[in-house]
Amino acid sequence: MNRFISVLIFFYCLSSMSVLNAQTDAIPLENILSFEEYLGYVKKHHPLMKQAKLTLTMGEANLLKARGGFDPKIEVDYDRKKFKDTEYYDQLNAAFKIPTWYGIELKANFEENTGAFLDPSLTVPDNGLYSAGISFSAAQGLLINDRMADLKKAKFFLEQSKADQDLLVNNLLFEASKAYLNWLQFTNEQQIYASFVENAETRLNAVTRSSEVGETAAIDITEARITYQNRLLNLEEATLKQRKAALYASNFLWIDNVPLEIEENVQPEAQLVEAFQLSLALDDTNANILLEEHPKLRSLDAKIGSLTVDRRLKRNRLLPKVDLQYNFLSTEYDQVSSFNTANYKAFVNISIPLFLRKERGDLRLANLKLQDANFERNGTTLSLQNKITAARTEINSLGRQNELVKEIVEDYRTLVAAEERKFSLGESSLFLINSREQKLIDASLKENEITVKRLEAIATLYNVLGISEEPGENFN
């Protein structure tokens, strides 16, 4: 009878060594939330994705605002005074202005002024006076001015908004990936403990039956029960960690602004290694190209470009201010030949600050800001390069560790099987079997931990390279 029970335990434990794979295969497909599907929900519905789009929309709105500085304008000034049947003055001044790129403004004007007390300089023919001319700055404001600088900086701001959007998406997908992999790790841990709980329960039942017929000592029941209870305790702890990890992963799942919750019967995708293999094909050349297109570096490049424009503007303000205006005058707006140099109105304004302390201070601050941005970019580039090297080193090291721990797990399985065989022949004890099995549990947990760590390291490599696609997706 004792031999029969021992053989029963031996063969059951051999079959249970593949329980984890069997459990994974037995899960219905509708109860598995794949990694690709999970990140698909994040990309499409997460509020931060919508916030990222708002960042880009703000950049577009800022560019539209800056372009408004070059919009043509129609201006009408009308001023009249009448008192006690006396018309003091009646003045009408209508103008059409077209700003152009290099600080040059084209202007067409119509004046009609009457009145008993009109300023003599404002006297015009009875049918009014037409003028067409140009105004521009000859020194300060010619090659660059506030209007030109605002438009250029708005374009850089748009590029920076695009880069910031990519950076936000990249970080969101990385955090979501870590949450999913954490859920996967604790799900695997739960399944490992569940399979060994069944082993412990089978041994407890077999030892109890053997003790009842007098084949084994009653103290063996106590040892088997302690092992079984410890396995249950480990399973309960693993179940708690698994549920907490699932709830944390649920934080990234939304549909139509409604948060979702991963149900208890839903499991993560077990086989993720193949989905992550594409990242390992990134050679140094591809990595360098991707690094140059990193959203953080693109954002800093746009910032540097904007600061460079600002420095040019501040440097231009060291020049004297010379504003010129020339207008051809005529009473016949429909006859171009009537506009000639014999009738004109001109204006010159020259302004030169004596010490230029404000302008020189502004220029110095602009130079310092630009230097600071360049230092930041150089430091960020070096940091990203080191992070890429560290991520690659970690991936390779964890790959080697994974191969080693797989061999260790197989060796422990062989030891447990051998101990079971010896126990069936009466040459071993329940204590030794439990001891061997505990080593197998520890090795299985270590294998699970290293596997998930390697997946996290690959996700980290994608994050460092600034790739806004999940591992396994074609990013070319």
Coordinates of C-alpha atoms in Angstrom, one line a residue:
M1 CA 0.0 0.0 0.0
N2 CA 2.8 2.4 0.9
R3 CA 4.6 1.6 -2.3
F4 CA 1.4 2.3 -4.3
I5 CA 0.9 5.7 -2.7
S6 CA 4.5 6.7 -3.2
V7 CA 4.3 5.8 -6.8
L8 CA 1.1 7.8 -7.2
I9 CA 2.8 10.8 -5.7
F10 CA 5.8 10.4 -8.0
F11 CA 3.9 10.2 -11.2
Y12 CA 1.6 13.1 -10.3
C13 CA 4.5 15.3 -9.5
L14 CA 6.2 14.5 -12.8
S15 CA 3.1 15.5 -14.7
S16 CA 2.6 18.7 -12.7
M17 CA 6.0 20.0 -13.8
S18 CA 4.3 21.2 -17.0
V19 CA 1.2 22.5 -15.3
L20 CA 2.2 26.1 -16.0
N21 CA 2.3 25.7 -19.7
A22 CA -0.8 23.7 -19.7
Q23 CA -2.6 26.4 -17.7
T24 CA -1.5 29.0 -20.2
D25 CA -2.7 26.9 -23.2
A26 CA -6.0 26.2 -21.5
I27 CA -6.9 29.9 -21.1
P28 CA -9.5 30.9 -23.7
L29 CA -8.4 33.5 -26.2
E30 CA -11.2 35.9 -25.2
N31 CA -9.8 35.9 -21.7
I32 CA -6.3 37.1 -22.9
L33 CA -5.6 40.7 -23.2
S34 CA -2.6 40.9 -25.6
F35 CA 0.1 43.4 -25.3
E36 CA -0.7 44.9 -28.7
E37 CA -4.3 45.2 -27.9
Y38 CA -3.5 46.7 -24.5
L39 CA -1.3 49.5 -26.0
G40 CA -3.9 50.0 -28.7
Y41 CA -6.4 51.0 -26.1
V42 CA -3.8 53.3 -24.5
K43 CA -3.0 55.0 -27.7
K44 CA -6.6 55.5 -28.8
H45 CA -8.4 56.4 -25.6
H46 CA -6.0 57.5 -22.8
P47 CA -6.6 61.1 -21.7
L48 CA -2.9 61.9 -21.9
M49 CA -3.0 61.1 -25.6
K50 CA -5.7 63.7 -26.1
Q51 CA -3.6 66.1 -24.0
A52 CA -0.7 65.5 -26.3
K53 CA -2.8 66.5 -29.3
L54 CA -3.7 69.7 -27.4
T55 CA 0.0 70.5 -27.2
L56 CA 0.3 70.3 -30.9
T57 CA -2.9 72.3 -31.4
M58 CA -1.5 75.1 -29.2
G59 CA 1.6 75.3 -31.4
E60 CA -0.6 75.6 -34.5
A61 CA -2.7 78.3 -32.9
N62 CA 0.5 80.2 -31.9
L63 CA 1.7 80.0 -35.5
L64 CA -1.6 81.3 -36.8
K65 CA -1.4 84.2 -34.3
A66 CA 2.2 85.1 -35.5
R67 CA 1.1 85.1 -39.1
G68 CA -1.6 87.6 -38.2
G69 CA 1.2 90.2 -37.9
F70 CA 1.4 90.1 -41.8
D71 CA -2.3 90.5 -42.4
P72 CA -3.4 93.5 -44.5
K73 CA -5.2 96.2 -42.6
I74 CA -7.9 98.7 -43.4
E75 CA -7.9 101.8 -41.1
V76 CA -10.5 104.5 -41.0
D77 CA -10.2 107.6 -38.8
Y78 CA -13.1 110.1 -38.8
D79 CA -13.2 113.2 -36.6
R80 CA -15.8 116.0 -36.7
K81 CA -16.6 119.0 -34.5
K82 CA -19.7 121.3 -34.9
F83 CA -20.9 123.9 -32.5
K84 CA -23.7 126.5 -32.9
D85 CA -24.1 125.9 -36.6
T86 CA -20.3 126.2 -37.1
E87 CA -18.4 123.3 -38.5
Y88 CA -15.1 123.5 -36.9
Y89 CA -13.6 120.6 -38.8
D90 CA -14.6 117.4 -40.6
Q91 CA -11.7 115.0 -41.1
L92 CA -11.7 111.6 -42.9
N93 CA -8.5 109.5 -43.2
A94 CA -8.9 106.0 -44.7
A95 CA -5.8 103.8 -45.2
F96 CA -5.0 100.3 -46.6
K97 CA -1.7 98.8 -45.3
I98 CA 0.1 95.7 -46.5
P99 CA 3.0 94.6 -44.2
T100 CA 5.7 92.6 -45.9
W101 CA 8.6 90.4 -44.7
Y102 CA 11.6 92.7 -44.4
G103 CA 10.0 95.4 -42.3
I104 CA 8.6 97.2 -45.4
E105 CA 5.0 98.4 -45.4
L106 CA 3.0 99.3 -48.5
K107 CA 0.3 101.9 -47.9
A108 CA -2.6 103.5 -49.8
N109 CA -4.4 106.5 -48.3
F110 CA -7.3 108.8 -48.8
E111 CA -7.8 112.2 -47.0
E112 CA -10.8 114.5 -47.0
N113 CA -10.7 117.4 -44.6
T114 CA -13.0 120.5 -44.4
G115 CA -13.9 123.0 -41.7
A116 CA -13.7 126.7 -40.7
F117 CA -11.0 126.1 -38.2
L118 CA -9.1 123.4 -40.0
D119 CA -5.3 123.2 -39.5
P120 CA -3.8 124.7 -42.7
S121 CA -1.4 121.7 -43.0
L122 CA -4.4 119.4 -43.4
T123 CA -6.0 121.3 -46.2
V124 CA -6.7 119.1 -49.3
P125 CA -8.5 119.6 -52.6
D126 CA -12.3 119.5 -52.5
N127 CA -12.5 116.0 -53.9
G128 CA -9.9 114.7 -51.4
L129 CA -6.3 113.7 -51.7
Y130 CA -5.0 110.2 -52.6
S131 CA -1.6 109.0 -51.7
A132 CA 0.4 105.7 -52.2
G133 CA 3.7 105.1 -50.7
I134 CA 6.1 102.9 -48.6
S135 CA 7.5 103.0 -45.1
F136 CA 10.4 101.0 -43.8
S137 CA 13.2 101.0 -41.3
A138 CA 16.7 101.5 -42.8
A139 CA 18.7 100.1 -39.9
Q140 CA 17.0 98.6 -36.9
G141 CA 14.1 96.4 -37.9
L142 CA 15.0 96.0 -41.6
L143 CA 16.5 92.5 -41.6
I144 CA 14.7 91.3 -38.5
N145 CA 11.9 92.9 -36.4
D146 CA 9.4 91.8 -33.8
R147 CA 6.9 90.7 -36.5
M148 CA 9.5 88.5 -38.3
A149 CA 10.9 87.2 -35.0
D150 CA 7.5 86.2 -33.7
L151 CA 6.7 84.2 -36.9
K152 CA 10.0 82.4 -36.9
K153 CA 9.7 81.6 -33.2
A154 CA 6.2 80.4 -33.7
K155 CA 7.4 77.9 -36.3
F156 CA 10.1 76.7 -33.9
F157 CA 7.4 76.4 -31.2
L158 CA 5.3 74.3 -33.5
E159 CA 8.3 71.9 -34.0
Q160 CA 8.8 71.9 -30.3
S161 CA 5.2 71.1 -29.7
K162 CA 5.4 68.1 -32.1
A163 CA 8.5 66.9 -30.3
D164 CA 6.9 67.4 -26.9
Q165 CA 3.8 65.5 -28.1
D166 CA 6.0 62.5 -29.3
L167 CA 7.9 62.6 -25.9
L168 CA 4.7 62.6 -24.0
V169 CA 3.4 59.6 -26.0
N170 CA 6.7 57.8 -25.7
N171 CA 6.7 58.1 -21.9
L172 CA 3.1 57.2 -21.6
L173 CA 3.6 54.0 -23.6
F174 CA 6.7 53.2 -21.6
E175 CA 4.8 53.5 -18.3
A176 CA 1.9 51.5 -19.7
S177 CA 4.3 48.8 -20.9
K178 CA 5.9 48.5 -17.4
A179 CA 2.5 48.2 -15.8
Y180 CA 1.6 45.4 -18.3
L181 CA 4.9 43.5 -17.7
N182 CA 4.5 43.9 -13.9
W183 CA 1.0 42.3 -14.3
L184 CA 2.5 39.5 -16.4
Q185 CA 5.2 38.8 -13.8
F186 CA 2.8 38.4 -10.9
T187 CA 0.4 36.4 -13.0
N188 CA 3.1 34.0 -13.8
E189 CA 4.1 33.9 -10.2
Q190 CA 0.6 33.1 -9.2
Q191 CA 0.4 30.3 -11.6
I192 CA 3.7 28.8 -10.4
Y193 CA 2.5 28.8 -6.8
A194 CA -0.9 27.4 -7.9
S195 CA 0.7 24.4 -9.6
F196 CA 2.8 23.6 -6.5
V197 CA -0.2 23.9 -4.2
E198 CA -1.7 21.0 -6.1
N199 CA 1.5 19.0 -5.5
A200 CA 1.4 19.7 -1.8
E201 CA -2.3 18.9 -1.6
T202 CA -1.8 15.6 -3.4
R203 CA 1.1 14.7 -1.0
L204 CA -1.0 15.6 2.0
N205 CA -3.9 13.4 0.9
A206 CA -1.6 10.5 0.1
V207 CA 0.3 10.7 3.4
T208 CA -3.0 10.9 5.3
R209 CA -4.3 7.8 3.6
S210 CA -1.0 6.0 4.3
S211 CA -1.1 7.0 8.0
E212 CA -4.7 5.8 8.3
V213 CA -3.6 2.2 7.2
G214 CA -0.6 2.4 9.4
E215 CA 2.0 2.6 6.7
T216 CA 3.5 5.9 7.7
A217 CA 3.9 7.9 11.0
A218 CA 1.3 10.5 11.9
I219 CA 4.0 13.1 12.2
D220 CA 4.4 12.9 8.4
I221 CA 0.8 14.3 8.1
T222 CA 1.9 17.4 10.1
E223 CA 4.9 17.9 7.8
A224 CA 2.8 17.5 4.7
R225 CA 0.1 19.8 6.1
I226 CA 2.7 22.5 7.0
T227 CA 4.1 22.4 3.4
Y228 CA 0.6 22.6 2.0
Q229 CA -0.3 25.6 4.2
N230 CA 2.9 27.4 3.3
R231 CA 2.1 26.8 -0.4
L232 CA -1.4 28.2 0.2
L233 CA 0.0 31.2 2.0
N234 CA 2.5 31.9 -0.9
L235 CA -0.4 31.5 -3.4
E236 CA -2.5 34.0 -1.5
E237 CA 0.3 36.6 -1.4
A238 CA 0.9 36.1 -5.1
T239 CA -2.8 36.4 -5.9
L240 CA -2.9 39.7 -4.0
K241 CA 0.1 41.1 -5.9
Q242 CA -1.3 39.9 -9.2
R243 CA -4.6 41.7 -8.5
K244 CA -2.9 44.9 -7.5
A245 CA -0.7 44.8 -10.6
A246 CA -3.9 44.2 -12.8
L247 CA -5.6 47.2 -11.2
Y248 CA -2.5 49.3 -11.7
A249 CA -2.4 48.3 -15.4
S250 CA -6.1 49.2 -15.5
N251 CA -5.1 52.9 -14.9
F252 CA -4.0 53.1 -18.5
L253 CA -7.2 51.7 -20.0
W254 CA -10.0 54.1 -21.0
I255 CA -12.8 54.2 -23.5
D256 CA -14.7 57.5 -24.3
N257 CA -13.3 59.1 -21.1
V258 CA -14.6 56.2 -19.0
P259 CA -11.9 54.2 -17.0
L260 CA -11.8 50.5 -17.4
E261 CA -10.9 47.7 -15.0
I262 CA -9.3 44.5 -15.9
E263 CA -11.5 41.6 -14.7
E264 CA -10.1 38.8 -12.5
N265 CA -10.6 36.2 -15.2
V266 CA -8.5 38.2 -17.8
Q267 CA -4.9 37.2 -18.2
P268 CA -1.9 38.9 -19.9
E269 CA -0.2 37.5 -23.0
A270 CA 2.2 34.9 -21.8
Q271 CA 4.6 34.7 -24.9
L272 CA 6.0 38.2 -25.3
V273 CA 9.6 37.4 -26.2
E274 CA 9.0 37.1 -30.0
A275 CA 7.0 40.4 -30.0
F276 CA 10.0 42.1 -28.4
Q277 CA 12.7 40.6 -30.7
L278 CA 12.5 43.4 -33.3
S279 CA 14.2 45.8 -30.9
L280 CA 17.3 43.6 -30.7
A281 CA 17.8 44.1 -34.5
L282 CA 18.6 47.8 -33.8
D283 CA 22.3 48.1 -34.7
D284 CA 24.5 51.0 -33.8
T285 CA 23.8 52.8 -37.1
N286 CA 20.0 52.6 -36.6
A287 CA 20.3 53.5 -33.0
N288 CA 22.3 56.6 -33.9
I289 CA 19.8 57.7 -36.5
L290 CA 16.9 57.2 -34.1
L291 CA 18.9 59.1 -31.4
E292 CA 19.2 62.1 -33.6
E293 CA 15.4 62.0 -34.1
H294 CA 14.8 61.7 -30.4
P295 CA 11.8 63.9 -29.4
K296 CA 13.8 65.4 -26.5
L297 CA 16.6 66.4 -28.8
R298 CA 14.2 67.7 -31.4
S299 CA 12.5 69.8 -28.7
L300 CA 15.8 71.2 -27.6
D301 CA 16.8 71.9 -31.2
A302 CA 13.6 73.9 -31.6
K303 CA 14.3 75.7 -28.4
I304 CA 17.8 76.6 -29.6
G305 CA 16.4 77.8 -32.9
S306 CA 13.9 80.1 -31.1
L307 CA 16.6 81.5 -28.8
T308 CA 18.9 82.1 -31.8
V309 CA 16.1 84.2 -33.5
D310 CA 15.7 86.1 -30.2
R311 CA 19.4 86.8 -30.1
R312 CA 19.4 88.1 -33.6
L313 CA 16.5 90.4 -32.7
K314 CA 18.4 91.7 -29.6
R315 CA 21.5 92.2 -31.6
N316 CA 19.6 94.2 -34.3
R317 CA 18.4 96.6 -31.6
L318 CA 21.9 97.8 -31.1
L319 CA 21.5 99.6 -34.4
P320 CA 20.1 103.1 -34.6
K321 CA 16.4 103.5 -35.3
V322 CA 15.9 105.1 -38.7
D323 CA 12.3 105.1 -40.0
L324 CA 11.6 106.4 -43.5
Q325 CA 8.3 107.0 -45.2
Y326 CA 7.6 108.3 -48.7
N327 CA 4.1 108.9 -50.3
F328 CA 3.1 110.0 -53.8
L329 CA 0.2 112.4 -53.8
S330 CA -2.6 112.8 -56.3
T331 CA -6.2 113.8 -56.7
E332 CA -6.8 111.2 -59.4
Y333 CA -6.6 107.7 -57.9
D334 CA -7.6 106.0 -61.2
Q335 CA -4.7 107.6 -63.2
V336 CA -1.4 106.1 -62.3
S337 CA 0.6 108.7 -64.2
S338 CA -0.7 111.3 -61.9
F339 CA 1.4 109.9 -59.1
N340 CA 4.9 111.4 -59.6
T341 CA 7.8 112.8 -57.7
A342 CA 6.5 116.4 -58.1
N343 CA 3.8 115.8 -55.4
Y344 CA 4.9 113.9 -52.4
K345 CA 4.9 113.7 -48.6
A346 CA 8.0 112.3 -46.8
F347 CA 8.9 111.5 -43.2
V348 CA 12.2 110.6 -41.5
N349 CA 12.7 109.7 -37.8
I350 CA 16.1 108.9 -36.3
S351 CA 16.6 107.7 -32.8
I352 CA 20.0 106.6 -31.2
P353 CA 20.3 105.7 -27.5
L354 CA 23.5 107.0 -26.1
F355 CA 24.6 104.2 -23.8
L356 CA 22.5 101.2 -25.1
R357 CA 22.6 99.7 -21.6
K358 CA 19.1 98.1 -22.0
E359 CA 19.9 96.7 -25.4
R360 CA 23.3 95.4 -24.4
G361 CA 21.8 93.8 -21.3
D362 CA 19.1 92.1 -23.3
L363 CA 21.7 90.8 -25.8
R364 CA 23.8 89.4 -23.0
L365 CA 20.9 87.6 -21.5
A366 CA 20.0 86.2 -24.9
N367 CA 23.5 84.8 -25.3
L368 CA 23.5 83.3 -21.8
K369 CA 20.1 81.6 -22.5
L370 CA 21.4 80.2 -25.8
Q371 CA 24.6 78.9 -24.2
D372 CA 22.5 77.2 -21.5
A373 CA 20.3 75.5 -24.1
N374 CA 23.3 74.3 -25.9
F375 CA 24.8 72.9 -22.7
E376 CA 21.5 71.2 -22.0
R377 CA 21.4 69.6 -25.4
N378 CA 25.0 68.3 -25.1
G379 CA 24.3 66.9 -21.7
T380 CA 21.1 65.3 -22.8
T381 CA 22.8 63.7 -25.9
L382 CA 25.5 62.2 -23.7
S383 CA 22.9 61.0 -21.1
L384 CA 20.8 59.3 -23.8
Q385 CA 23.9 57.6 -25.4
N386 CA 24.9 56.2 -22.0
K387 CA 21.4 55.1 -21.3
I388 CA 21.3 53.3 -24.7
T389 CA 24.6 51.5 -23.9
A390 CA 23.3 50.6 -20.4
A391 CA 20.0 49.2 -21.8
R392 CA 21.9 47.1 -24.4
T393 CA 24.2 45.8 -21.8
E394 CA 21.3 44.9 -19.5
I395 CA 19.5 43.2 -22.3
N396 CA 22.5 41.1 -23.2
S397 CA 23.3 40.3 -19.6
L398 CA 19.7 39.3 -18.8
G399 CA 19.7 37.1 -21.9
R400 CA 22.7 35.2 -20.6
Q401 CA 21.1 35.0 -17.2
N402 CA 17.9 33.7 -18.7
E403 CA 19.7 30.9 -20.5
L404 CA 21.5 29.9 -17.2
V405 CA 18.4 30.0 -15.1
K406 CA 16.6 27.8 -17.6
E407 CA 19.3 25.2 -17.2
I408 CA 19.1 25.5 -13.4
V409 CA 15.3 25.0 -13.5
E410 CA 15.7 21.9 -15.7
D411 CA 18.3 20.5 -13.3
Y412 CA 16.1 21.1 -10.3
R413 CA 13.3 19.3 -12.0
T414 CA 15.6 16.4 -12.6
L415 CA 16.5 16.4 -8.9
V416 CA 12.9 16.5 -7.8
A417 CA 12.1 13.6 -10.2
A418 CA 15.0 11.6 -8.9
E419 CA 14.0 12.2 -5.3
E420 CA 10.4 11.2 -6.1
R421 CA 11.8 8.0 -7.6
K422 CA 13.9 7.3 -4.6
F423 CA 10.9 8.0 -2.3
S424 CA 8.8 5.5 -4.3
L425 CA 11.6 2.9 -3.5
G426 CA 11.6 3.8 0.1
E427 CA 15.1 5.4 0.0
S428 CA 14.1 9.0 0.6
S429 CA 11.8 11.1 2.8
L430 CA 9.0 13.6 2.4
F431 CA 11.3 16.3 3.9
L432 CA 13.9 15.8 1.1
I433 CA 11.2 15.9 -1.6
N434 CA 9.8 19.2 -0.1
S435 CA 13.3 20.6 0.1
R436 CA 14.1 19.8 -3.5
E437 CA 10.8 21.2 -4.6
Q438 CA 11.3 24.4 -2.7
K439 CA 14.6 24.9 -4.7
L440 CA 12.6 24.3 -7.9
I441 CA 10.0 26.9 -6.9
D442 CA 12.7 29.5 -6.2
A443 CA 14.4 28.8 -9.5
S444 CA 11.1 29.0 -11.4
L445 CA 10.4 32.3 -9.7
K446 CA 13.9 33.5 -10.6
E447 CA 13.4 32.5 -14.2
N448 CA 10.1 34.4 -14.3
E449 CA 11.7 37.5 -12.8
I450 CA 14.6 37.5 -15.2
T451 CA 12.4 37.0 -18.2
V452 CA 10.2 39.9 -17.3
K453 CA 13.2 42.0 -16.5
R454 CA 14.6 41.4 -19.9
L455 CA 11.3 42.5 -21.5
E456 CA 11.4 45.6 -19.4
A457 CA 15.0 46.3 -20.5
I458 CA 13.8 46.1 -24.1
A459 CA 11.0 48.5 -23.4
T460 CA 13.5 50.8 -21.7
L461 CA 15.6 50.7 -24.9
Y462 CA 12.6 51.8 -26.9
N463 CA 11.9 54.6 -24.4
V464 CA 15.5 55.8 -24.5
L465 CA 15.5 55.8 -28.3
G466 CA 12.3 57.9 -28.3
I467 CA 10.4 55.3 -30.3
S468 CA 6.6 55.9 -29.9
E469 CA 5.7 52.4 -31.0
E470 CA 5.4 49.3 -28.9
P471 CA 8.2 46.7 -29.3
G472 CA 7.4 44.4 -32.2
E473 CA 5.6 47.1 -34.2
N474 CA 7.1 48.3 -37.4
F475 CA 8.6 51.7 -36.7
N476 CA 10.5 52.2 -39.9

